[in-house]
JSON list of C-alpha atoms in Angstrom, two decimals:
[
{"chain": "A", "resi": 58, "resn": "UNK", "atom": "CA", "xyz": [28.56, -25.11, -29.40]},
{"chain": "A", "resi": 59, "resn": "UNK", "atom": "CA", "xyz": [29.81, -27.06, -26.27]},
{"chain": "A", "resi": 60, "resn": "UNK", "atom": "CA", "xyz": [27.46, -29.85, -25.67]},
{"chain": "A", "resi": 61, "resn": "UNK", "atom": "CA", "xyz": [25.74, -29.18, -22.30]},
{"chain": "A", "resi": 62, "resn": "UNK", "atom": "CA", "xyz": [26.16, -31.75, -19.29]},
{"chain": "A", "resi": 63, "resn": "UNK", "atom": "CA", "xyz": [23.70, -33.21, -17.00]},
{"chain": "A", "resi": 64, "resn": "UNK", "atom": "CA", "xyz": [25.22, -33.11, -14.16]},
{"chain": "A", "resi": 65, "resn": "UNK", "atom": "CA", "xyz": [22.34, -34.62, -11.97]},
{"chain": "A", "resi": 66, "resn": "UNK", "atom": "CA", "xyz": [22.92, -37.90, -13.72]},
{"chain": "A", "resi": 67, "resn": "UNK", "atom": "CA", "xyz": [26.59, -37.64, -12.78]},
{"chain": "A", "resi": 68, "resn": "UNK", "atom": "CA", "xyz": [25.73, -36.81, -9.24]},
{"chain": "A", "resi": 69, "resn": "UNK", "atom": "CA", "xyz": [23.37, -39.96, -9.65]},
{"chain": "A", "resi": 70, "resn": "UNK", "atom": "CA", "xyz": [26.01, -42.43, -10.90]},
{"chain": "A", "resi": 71, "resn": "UNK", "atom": "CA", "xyz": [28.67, -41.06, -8.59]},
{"chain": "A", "resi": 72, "resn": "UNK", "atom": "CA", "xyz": [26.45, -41.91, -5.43]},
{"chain": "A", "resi": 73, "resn": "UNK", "atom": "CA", "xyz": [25.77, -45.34, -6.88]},
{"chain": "A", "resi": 74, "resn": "UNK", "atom": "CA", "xyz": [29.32, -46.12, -7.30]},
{"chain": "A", "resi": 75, "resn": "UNK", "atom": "CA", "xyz": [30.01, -44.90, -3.51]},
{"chain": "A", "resi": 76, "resn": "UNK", "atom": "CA", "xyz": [26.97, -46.93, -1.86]},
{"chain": "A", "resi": 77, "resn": "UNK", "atom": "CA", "xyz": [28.67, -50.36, -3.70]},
{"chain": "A", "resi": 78, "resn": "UNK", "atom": "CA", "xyz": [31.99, -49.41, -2.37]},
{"chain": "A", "resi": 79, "resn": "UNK", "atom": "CA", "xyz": [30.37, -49.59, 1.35]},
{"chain": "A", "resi": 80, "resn": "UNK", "atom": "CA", "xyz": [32.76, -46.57, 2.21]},
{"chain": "A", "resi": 81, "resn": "UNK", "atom": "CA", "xyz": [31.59, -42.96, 3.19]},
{"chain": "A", "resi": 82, "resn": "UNK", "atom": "CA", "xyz": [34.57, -40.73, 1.70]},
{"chain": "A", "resi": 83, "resn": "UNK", "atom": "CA", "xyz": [35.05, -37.18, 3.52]},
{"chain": "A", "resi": 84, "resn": "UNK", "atom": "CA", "xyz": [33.46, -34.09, 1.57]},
{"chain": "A", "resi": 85, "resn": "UNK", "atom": "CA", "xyz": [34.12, -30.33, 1.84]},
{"chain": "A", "resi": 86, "resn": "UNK", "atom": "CA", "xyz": [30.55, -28.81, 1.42]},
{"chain": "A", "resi": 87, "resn": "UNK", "atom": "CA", "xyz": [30.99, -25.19, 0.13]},
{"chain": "A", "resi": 88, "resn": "UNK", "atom": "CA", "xyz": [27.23, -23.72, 1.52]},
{"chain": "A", "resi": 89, "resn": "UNK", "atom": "CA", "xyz": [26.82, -19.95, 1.11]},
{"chain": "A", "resi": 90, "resn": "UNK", "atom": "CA", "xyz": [23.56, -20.32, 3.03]},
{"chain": "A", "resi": 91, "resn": "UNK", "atom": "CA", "xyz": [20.77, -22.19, 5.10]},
{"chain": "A", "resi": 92, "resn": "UNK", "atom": "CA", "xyz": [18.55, -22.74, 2.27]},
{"chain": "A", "resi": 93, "resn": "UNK", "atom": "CA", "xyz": [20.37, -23.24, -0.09]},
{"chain": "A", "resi": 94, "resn": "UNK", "atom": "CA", "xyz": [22.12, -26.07, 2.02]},
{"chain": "A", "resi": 95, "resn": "UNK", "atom": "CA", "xyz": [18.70, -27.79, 3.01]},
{"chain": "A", "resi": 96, "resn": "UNK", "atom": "CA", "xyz": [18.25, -30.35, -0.32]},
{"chain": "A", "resi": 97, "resn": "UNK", "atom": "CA", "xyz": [21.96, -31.01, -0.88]},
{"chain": "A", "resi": 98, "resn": "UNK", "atom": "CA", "xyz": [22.58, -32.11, 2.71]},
{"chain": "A", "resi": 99, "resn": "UNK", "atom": "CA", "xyz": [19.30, -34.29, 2.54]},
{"chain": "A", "resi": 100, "resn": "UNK", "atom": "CA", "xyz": [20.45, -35.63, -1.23]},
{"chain": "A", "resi": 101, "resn": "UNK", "atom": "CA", "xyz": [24.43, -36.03, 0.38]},
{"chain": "A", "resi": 102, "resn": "UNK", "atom": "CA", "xyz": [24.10, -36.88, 4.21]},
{"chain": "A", "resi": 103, "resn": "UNK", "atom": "CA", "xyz": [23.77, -40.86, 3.73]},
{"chain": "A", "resi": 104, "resn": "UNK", "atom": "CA", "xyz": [26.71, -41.23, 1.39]},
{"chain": "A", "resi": 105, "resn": "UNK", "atom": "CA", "xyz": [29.60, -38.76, 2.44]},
{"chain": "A", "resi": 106, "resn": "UNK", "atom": "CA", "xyz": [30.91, -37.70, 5.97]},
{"chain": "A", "resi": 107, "resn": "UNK", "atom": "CA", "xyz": [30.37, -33.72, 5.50]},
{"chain": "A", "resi": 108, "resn": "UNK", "atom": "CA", "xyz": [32.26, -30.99, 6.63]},
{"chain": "A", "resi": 109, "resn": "UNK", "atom": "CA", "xyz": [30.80, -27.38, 6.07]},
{"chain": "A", "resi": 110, "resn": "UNK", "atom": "CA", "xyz": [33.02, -24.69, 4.35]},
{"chain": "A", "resi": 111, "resn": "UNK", "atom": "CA", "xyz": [31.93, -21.30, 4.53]},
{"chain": "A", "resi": 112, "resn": "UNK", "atom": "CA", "xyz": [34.40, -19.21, 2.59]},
{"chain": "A", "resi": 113, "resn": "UNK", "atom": "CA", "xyz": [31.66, -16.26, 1.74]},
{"chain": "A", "resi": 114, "resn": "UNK", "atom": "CA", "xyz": [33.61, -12.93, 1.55]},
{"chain": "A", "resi": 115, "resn": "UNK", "atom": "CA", "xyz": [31.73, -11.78, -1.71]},
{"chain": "A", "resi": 116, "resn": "UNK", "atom": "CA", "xyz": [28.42, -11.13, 0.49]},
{"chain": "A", "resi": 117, "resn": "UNK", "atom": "CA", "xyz": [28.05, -7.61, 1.49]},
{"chain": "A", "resi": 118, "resn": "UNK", "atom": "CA", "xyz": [27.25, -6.15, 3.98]},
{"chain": "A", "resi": 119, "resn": "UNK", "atom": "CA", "xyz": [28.90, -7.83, 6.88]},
{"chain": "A", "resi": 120, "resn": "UNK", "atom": "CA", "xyz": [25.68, -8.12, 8.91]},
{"chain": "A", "resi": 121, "resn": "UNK", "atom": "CA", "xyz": [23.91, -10.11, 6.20]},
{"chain": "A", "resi": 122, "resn": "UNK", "atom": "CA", "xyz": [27.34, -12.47, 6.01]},
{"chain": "A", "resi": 123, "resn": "UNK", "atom": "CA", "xyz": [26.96, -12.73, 9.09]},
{"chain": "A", "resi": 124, "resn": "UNK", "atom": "CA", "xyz": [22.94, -13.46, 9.14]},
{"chain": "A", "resi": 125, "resn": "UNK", "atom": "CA", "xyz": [23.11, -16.44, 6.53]},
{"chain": "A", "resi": 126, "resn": "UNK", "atom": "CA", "xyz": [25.88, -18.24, 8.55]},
{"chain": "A", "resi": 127, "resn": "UNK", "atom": "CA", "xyz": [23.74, -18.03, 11.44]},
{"chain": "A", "resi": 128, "resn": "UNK", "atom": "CA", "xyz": [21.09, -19.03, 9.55]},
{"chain": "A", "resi": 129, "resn": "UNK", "atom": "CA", "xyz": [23.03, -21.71, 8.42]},
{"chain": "A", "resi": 130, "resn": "UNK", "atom": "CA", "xyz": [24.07, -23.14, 12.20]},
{"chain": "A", "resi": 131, "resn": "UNK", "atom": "CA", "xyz": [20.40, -22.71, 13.39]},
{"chain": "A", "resi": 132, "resn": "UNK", "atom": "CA", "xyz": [19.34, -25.21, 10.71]},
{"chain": "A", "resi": 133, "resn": "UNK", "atom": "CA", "xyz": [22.05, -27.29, 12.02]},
{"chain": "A", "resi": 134, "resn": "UNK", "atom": "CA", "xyz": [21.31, -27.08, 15.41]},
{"chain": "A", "resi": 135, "resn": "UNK", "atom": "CA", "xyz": [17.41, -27.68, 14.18]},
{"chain": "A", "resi": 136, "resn": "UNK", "atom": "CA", "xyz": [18.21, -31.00, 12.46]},
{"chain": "A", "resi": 137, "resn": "UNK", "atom": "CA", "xyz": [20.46, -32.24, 15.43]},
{"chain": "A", "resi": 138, "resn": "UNK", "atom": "CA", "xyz": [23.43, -32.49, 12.53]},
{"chain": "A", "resi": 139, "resn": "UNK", "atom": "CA", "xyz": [26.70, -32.77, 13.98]},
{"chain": "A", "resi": 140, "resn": "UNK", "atom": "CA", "xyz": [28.49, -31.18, 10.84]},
{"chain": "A", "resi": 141, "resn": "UNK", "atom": "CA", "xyz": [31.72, -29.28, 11.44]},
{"chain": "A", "resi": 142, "resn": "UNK", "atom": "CA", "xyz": [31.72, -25.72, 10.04]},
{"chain": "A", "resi": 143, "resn": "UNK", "atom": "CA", "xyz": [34.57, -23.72, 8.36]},
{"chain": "A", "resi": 144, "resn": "UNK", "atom": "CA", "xyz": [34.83, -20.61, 8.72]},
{"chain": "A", "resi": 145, "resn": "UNK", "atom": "CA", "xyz": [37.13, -18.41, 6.70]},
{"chain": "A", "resi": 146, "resn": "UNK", "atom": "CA", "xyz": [37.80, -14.70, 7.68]},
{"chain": "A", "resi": 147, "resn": "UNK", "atom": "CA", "xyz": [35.13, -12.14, 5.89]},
{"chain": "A", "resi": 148, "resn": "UNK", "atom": "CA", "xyz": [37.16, -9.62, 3.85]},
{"chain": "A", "resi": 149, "resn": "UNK", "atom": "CA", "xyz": [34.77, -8.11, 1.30]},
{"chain": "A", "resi": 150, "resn": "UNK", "atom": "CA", "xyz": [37.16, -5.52, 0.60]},
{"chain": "A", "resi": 151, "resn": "UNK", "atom": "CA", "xyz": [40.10, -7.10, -0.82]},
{"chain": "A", "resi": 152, "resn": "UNK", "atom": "CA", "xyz": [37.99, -10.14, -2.27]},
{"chain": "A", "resi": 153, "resn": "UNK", "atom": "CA", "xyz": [36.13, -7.06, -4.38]},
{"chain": "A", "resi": 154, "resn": "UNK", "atom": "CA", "xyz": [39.46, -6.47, -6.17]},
{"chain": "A", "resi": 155, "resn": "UNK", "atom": "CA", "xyz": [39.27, -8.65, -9.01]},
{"chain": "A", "resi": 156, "resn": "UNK", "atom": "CA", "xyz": [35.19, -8.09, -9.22]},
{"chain": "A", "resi": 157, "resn": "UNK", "atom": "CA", "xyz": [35.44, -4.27, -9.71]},
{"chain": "A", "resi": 158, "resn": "UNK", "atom": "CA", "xyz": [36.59, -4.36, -13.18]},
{"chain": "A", "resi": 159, "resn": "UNK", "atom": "CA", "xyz": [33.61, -6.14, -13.84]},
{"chain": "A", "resi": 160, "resn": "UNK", "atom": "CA", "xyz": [30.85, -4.03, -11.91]},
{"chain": "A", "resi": 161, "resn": "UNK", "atom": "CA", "xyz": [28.49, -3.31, -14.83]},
{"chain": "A", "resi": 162, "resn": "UNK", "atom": "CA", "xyz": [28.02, -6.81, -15.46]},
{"chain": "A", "resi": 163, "resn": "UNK", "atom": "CA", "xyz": [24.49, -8.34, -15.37]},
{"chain": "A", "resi": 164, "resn": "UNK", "atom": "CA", "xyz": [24.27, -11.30, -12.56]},
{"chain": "A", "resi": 165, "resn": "UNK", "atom": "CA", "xyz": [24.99, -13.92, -14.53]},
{"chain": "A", "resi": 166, "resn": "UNK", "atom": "CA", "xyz": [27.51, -12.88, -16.59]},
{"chain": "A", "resi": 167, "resn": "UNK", "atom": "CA", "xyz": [31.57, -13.24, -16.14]},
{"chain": "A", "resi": 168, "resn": "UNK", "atom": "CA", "xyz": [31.57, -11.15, -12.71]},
{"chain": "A", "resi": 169, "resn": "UNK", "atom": "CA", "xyz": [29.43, -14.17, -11.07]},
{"chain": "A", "resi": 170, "resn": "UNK", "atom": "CA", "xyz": [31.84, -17.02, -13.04]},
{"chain": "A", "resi": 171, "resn": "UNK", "atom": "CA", "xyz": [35.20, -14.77, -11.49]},
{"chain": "A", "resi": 172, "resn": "UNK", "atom": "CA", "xyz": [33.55, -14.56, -8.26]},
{"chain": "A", "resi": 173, "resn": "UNK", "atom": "CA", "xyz": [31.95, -19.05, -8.24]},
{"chain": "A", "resi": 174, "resn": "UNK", "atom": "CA", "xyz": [35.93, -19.77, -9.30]},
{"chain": "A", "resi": 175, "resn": "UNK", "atom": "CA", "xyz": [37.34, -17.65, -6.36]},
{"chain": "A", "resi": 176, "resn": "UNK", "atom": "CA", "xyz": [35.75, -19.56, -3.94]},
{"chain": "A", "resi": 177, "resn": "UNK", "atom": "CA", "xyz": [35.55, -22.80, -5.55]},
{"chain": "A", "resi": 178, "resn": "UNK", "atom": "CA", "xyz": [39.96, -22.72, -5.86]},
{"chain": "A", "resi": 179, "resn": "UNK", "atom": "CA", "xyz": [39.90, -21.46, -2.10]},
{"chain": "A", "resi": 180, "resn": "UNK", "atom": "CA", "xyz": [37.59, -24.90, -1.28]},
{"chain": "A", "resi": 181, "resn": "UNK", "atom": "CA", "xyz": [40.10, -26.91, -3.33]},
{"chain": "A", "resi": 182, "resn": "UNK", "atom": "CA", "xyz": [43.10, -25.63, -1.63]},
{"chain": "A", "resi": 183, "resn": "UNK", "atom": "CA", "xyz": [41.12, -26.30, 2.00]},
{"chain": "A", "resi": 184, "resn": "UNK", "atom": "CA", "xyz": [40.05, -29.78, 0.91]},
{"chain": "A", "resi": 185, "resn": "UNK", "atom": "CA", "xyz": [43.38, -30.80, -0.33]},
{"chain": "A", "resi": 186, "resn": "UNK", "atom": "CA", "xyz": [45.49, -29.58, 2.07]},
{"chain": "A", "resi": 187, "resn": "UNK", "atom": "CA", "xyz": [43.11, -31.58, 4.82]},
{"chain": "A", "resi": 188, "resn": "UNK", "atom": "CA", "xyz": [43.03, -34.81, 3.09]},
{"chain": "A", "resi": 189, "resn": "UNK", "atom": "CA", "xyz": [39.23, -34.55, 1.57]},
{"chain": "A", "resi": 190, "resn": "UNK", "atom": "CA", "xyz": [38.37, -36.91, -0.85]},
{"chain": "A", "resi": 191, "resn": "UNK", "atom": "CA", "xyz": [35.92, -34.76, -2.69]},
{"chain": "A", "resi": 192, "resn": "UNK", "atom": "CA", "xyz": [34.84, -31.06, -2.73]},
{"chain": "A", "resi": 193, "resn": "UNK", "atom": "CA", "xyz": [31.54, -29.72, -3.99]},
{"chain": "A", "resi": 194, "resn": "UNK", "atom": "CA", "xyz": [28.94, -26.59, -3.81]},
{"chain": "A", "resi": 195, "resn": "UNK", "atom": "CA", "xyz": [25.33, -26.20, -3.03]},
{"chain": "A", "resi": 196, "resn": "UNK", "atom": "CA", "xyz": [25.08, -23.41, -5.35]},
{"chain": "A", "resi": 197, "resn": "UNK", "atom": "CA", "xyz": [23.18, -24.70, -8.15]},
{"chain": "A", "resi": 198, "resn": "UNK", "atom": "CA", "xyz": [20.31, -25.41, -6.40]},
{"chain": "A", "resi": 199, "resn": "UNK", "atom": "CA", "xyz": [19.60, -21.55, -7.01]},
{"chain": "A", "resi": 200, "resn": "UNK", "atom": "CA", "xyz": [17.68, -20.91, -10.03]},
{"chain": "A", "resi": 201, "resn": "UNK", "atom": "CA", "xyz": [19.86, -17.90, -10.52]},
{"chain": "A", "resi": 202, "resn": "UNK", "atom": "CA", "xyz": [23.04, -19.75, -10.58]},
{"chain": "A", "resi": 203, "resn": "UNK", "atom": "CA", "xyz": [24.23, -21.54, -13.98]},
{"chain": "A", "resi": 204, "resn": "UNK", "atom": "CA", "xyz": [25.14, -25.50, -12.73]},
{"chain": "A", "resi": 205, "resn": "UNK", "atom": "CA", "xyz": [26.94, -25.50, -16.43]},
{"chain": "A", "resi": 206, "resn": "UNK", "atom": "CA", "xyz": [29.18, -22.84, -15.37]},
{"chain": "A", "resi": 207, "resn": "UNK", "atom": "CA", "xyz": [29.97, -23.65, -11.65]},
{"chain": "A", "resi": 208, "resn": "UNK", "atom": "CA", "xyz": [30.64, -27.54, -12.52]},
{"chain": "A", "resi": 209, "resn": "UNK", "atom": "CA", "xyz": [33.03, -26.44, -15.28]},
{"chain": "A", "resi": 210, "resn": "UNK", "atom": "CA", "xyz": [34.86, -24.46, -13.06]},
{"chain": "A", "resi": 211, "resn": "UNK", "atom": "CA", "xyz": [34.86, -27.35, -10.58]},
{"chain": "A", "resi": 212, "resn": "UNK", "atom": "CA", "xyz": [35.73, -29.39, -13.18]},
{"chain": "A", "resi": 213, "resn": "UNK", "atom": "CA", "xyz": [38.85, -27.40, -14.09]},
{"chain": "A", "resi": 214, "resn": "UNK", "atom": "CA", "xyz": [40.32, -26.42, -11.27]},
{"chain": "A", "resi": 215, "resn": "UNK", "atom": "CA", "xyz": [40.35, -30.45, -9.92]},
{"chain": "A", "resi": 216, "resn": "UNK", "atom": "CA", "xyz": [42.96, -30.59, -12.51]},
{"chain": "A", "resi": 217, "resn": "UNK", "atom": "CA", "xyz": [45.45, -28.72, -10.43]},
{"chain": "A", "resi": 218, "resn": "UNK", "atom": "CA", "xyz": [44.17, -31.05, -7.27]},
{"chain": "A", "resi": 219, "resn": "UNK", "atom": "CA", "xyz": [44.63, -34.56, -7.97]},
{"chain": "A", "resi": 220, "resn": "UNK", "atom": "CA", "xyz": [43.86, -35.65, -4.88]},
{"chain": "A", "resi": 221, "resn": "UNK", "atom": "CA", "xyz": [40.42, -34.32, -4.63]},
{"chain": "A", "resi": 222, "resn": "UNK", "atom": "CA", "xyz": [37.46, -35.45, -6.78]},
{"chain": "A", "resi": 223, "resn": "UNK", "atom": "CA", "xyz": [35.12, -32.41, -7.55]},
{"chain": "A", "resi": 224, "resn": "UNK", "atom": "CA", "xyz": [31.59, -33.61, -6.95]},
{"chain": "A", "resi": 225, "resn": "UNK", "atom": "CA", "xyz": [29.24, -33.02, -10.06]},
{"chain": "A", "resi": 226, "resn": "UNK", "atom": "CA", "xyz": [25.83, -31.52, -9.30]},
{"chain": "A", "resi": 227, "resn": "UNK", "atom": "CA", "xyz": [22.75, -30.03, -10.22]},
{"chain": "A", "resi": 228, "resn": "UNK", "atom": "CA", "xyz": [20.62, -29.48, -7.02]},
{"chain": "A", "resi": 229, "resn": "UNK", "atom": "CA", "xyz": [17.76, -27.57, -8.72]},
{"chain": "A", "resi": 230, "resn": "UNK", "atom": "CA", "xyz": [16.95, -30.77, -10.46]},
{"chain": "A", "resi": 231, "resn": "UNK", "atom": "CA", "xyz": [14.49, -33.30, -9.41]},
{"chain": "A", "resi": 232, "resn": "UNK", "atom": "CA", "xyz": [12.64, -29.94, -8.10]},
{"chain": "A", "resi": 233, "resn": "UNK", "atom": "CA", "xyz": [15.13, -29.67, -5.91]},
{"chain": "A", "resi": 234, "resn": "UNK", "atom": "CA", "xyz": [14.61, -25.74, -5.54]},
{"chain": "A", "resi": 235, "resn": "UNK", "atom": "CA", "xyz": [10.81, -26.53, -5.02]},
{"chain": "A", "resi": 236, "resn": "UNK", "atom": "CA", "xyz": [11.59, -29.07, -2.27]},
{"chain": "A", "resi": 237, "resn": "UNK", "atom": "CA", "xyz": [13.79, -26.31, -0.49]},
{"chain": "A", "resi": 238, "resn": "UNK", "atom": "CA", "xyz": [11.04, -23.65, -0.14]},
{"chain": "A", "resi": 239, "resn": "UNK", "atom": "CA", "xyz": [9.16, -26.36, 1.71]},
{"chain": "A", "resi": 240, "resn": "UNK", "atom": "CA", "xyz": [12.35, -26.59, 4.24]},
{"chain": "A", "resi": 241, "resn": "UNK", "atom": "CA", "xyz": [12.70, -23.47, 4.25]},
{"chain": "A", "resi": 242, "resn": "UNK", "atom": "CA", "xyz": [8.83, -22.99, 5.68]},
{"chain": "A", "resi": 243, "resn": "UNK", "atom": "CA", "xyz": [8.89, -25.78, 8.00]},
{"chain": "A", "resi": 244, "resn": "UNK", "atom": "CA", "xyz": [11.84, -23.84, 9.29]},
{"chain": "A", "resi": 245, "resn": "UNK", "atom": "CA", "xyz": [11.21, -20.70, 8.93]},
{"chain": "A", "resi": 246, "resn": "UNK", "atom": "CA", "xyz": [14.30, -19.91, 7.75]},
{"chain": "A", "resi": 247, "resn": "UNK", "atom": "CA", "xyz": [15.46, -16.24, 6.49]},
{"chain": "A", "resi": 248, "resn": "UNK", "atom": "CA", "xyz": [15.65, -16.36, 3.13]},
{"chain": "A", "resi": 249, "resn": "UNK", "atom": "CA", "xyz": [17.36, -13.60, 1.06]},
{"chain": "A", "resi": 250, "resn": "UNK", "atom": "CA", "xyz": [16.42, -11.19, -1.61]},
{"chain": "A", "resi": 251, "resn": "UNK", "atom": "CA", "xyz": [19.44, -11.08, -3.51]},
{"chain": "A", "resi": 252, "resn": "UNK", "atom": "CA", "xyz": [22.90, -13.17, -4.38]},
{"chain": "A", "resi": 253, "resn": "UNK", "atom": "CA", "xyz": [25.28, -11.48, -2.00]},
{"chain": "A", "resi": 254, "resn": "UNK", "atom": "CA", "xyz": [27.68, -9.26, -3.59]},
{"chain": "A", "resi": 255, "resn": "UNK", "atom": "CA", "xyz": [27.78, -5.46, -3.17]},
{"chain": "A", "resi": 256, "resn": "UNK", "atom": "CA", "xyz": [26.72, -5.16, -6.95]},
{"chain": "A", "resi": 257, "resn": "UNK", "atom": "CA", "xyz": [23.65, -7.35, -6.70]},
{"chain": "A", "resi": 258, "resn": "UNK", "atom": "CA", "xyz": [22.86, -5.94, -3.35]},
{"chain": "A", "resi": 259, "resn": "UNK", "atom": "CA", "xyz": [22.49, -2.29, -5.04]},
{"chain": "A", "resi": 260, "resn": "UNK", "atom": "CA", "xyz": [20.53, -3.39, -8.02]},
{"chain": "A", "resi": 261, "resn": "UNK", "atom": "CA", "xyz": [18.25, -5.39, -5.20]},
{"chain": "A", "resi": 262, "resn": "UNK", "atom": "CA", "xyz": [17.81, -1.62, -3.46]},
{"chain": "A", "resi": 263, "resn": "UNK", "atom": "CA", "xyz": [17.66, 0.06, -6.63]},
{"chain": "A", "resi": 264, "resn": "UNK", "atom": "CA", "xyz": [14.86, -2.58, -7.18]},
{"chain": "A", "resi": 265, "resn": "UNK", "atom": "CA", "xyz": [12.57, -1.78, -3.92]},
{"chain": "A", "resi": 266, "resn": "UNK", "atom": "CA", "xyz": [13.21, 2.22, -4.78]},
{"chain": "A", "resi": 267, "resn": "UNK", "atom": "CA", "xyz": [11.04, 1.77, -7.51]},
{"chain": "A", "resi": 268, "resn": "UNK", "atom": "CA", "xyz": [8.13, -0.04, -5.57]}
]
């Protein structure tokens, strides 16, 4: 069995080495929502000069795409951060493709890992074509997404992207999830009932039809 990572204490040592430099590299910040984006940007915002990236086709529907990038800005505009957003065009449709095949999976499961490497490949692409020196997620703060998985994805695809360094992380750590249900309250932020995609959206519905 693969020995598991702690990729907080990567994170950790990675900032270190960046504050003794006494240079702030540029960072492509994939964010698939305001809440999720509250501790990273508070654990990130001193060391890295951040640009959003909000490459999100997976959620469905539209409207609620639409709702957590809004969300997103308004906690942006709340803070007073003047952080550059990237937006990519929604196309649930097409970006469903490769996730059909897969629709009786559990969340979890190799739909989710298909669906973290999509987006995570479309960051790298972004970040190296527009001379970032690192790329990371805010995903793992959720306690429903596995920081083993999305980091070894992250981990894997900066192979084929030598010019950006993928930025280890585990944001639930530290009680980082904890810390960002305070934010989220101070803020009173909308925060969602389910992942995103069409799939977990119907289990969340089949969910409240049995309330």
């Amino acid at each position: 069995m693969e020995n598991r990572k702690n990729y907080n204490n990567l994170l950790k040592k990675e900032l270190q080495n960046i504050e003794i430099s006494g240079k702030k590299p540029k960072l492509l910040l994939h964010a698939c929502c305001g809440p999720c984006f509250t501790i990273p940007h508070e654990i990130l915002k001193d060391f890295f000069d951040i640009t959003i990236l909000y490459n999100n086709s997976n959620i469905y529907p539209k409207t609620e795409h639409d709702r957590r990038l809004n969300e997103l800005k308004k906690y942006l505009s709340d803070l007073g951060a003047k952080i550059e957003v990237i937006e990519t065009k929604y196309d649930n449709e097409n970006y469903n493709l490769e996730l059909e095949p897969r629709a009786s999976d559990k969340e979890g499961h190799e739909r989710c890992r298909i669906c973290f490497k999509k987006r995570l490949k479309e960051g790298f692409e972004y970040a190296s074509k527009h001379g970032f020196d690192y790329f990371g997620t805010v995903m793992t703060i959720s306690r429903y997404k596995n920081a083993q998985d999305i980091n070894k994805i992250g981990e894997n695809l900066q192979i084929d992207y030598p010019t950006v360094k993928w930025l280890y992380a585990d944001f639930k750590k530290d009680n980082g999830y904890e810390k960002s249900l305070i934010v989220i309250k101070e803020h009173e932020m909308y925060f969602q009932e389910y992942c995103g995609c069409k799939y977990s959206y119907n289990a969340y519905l089949e969910k409240q039809a049995k309330k």
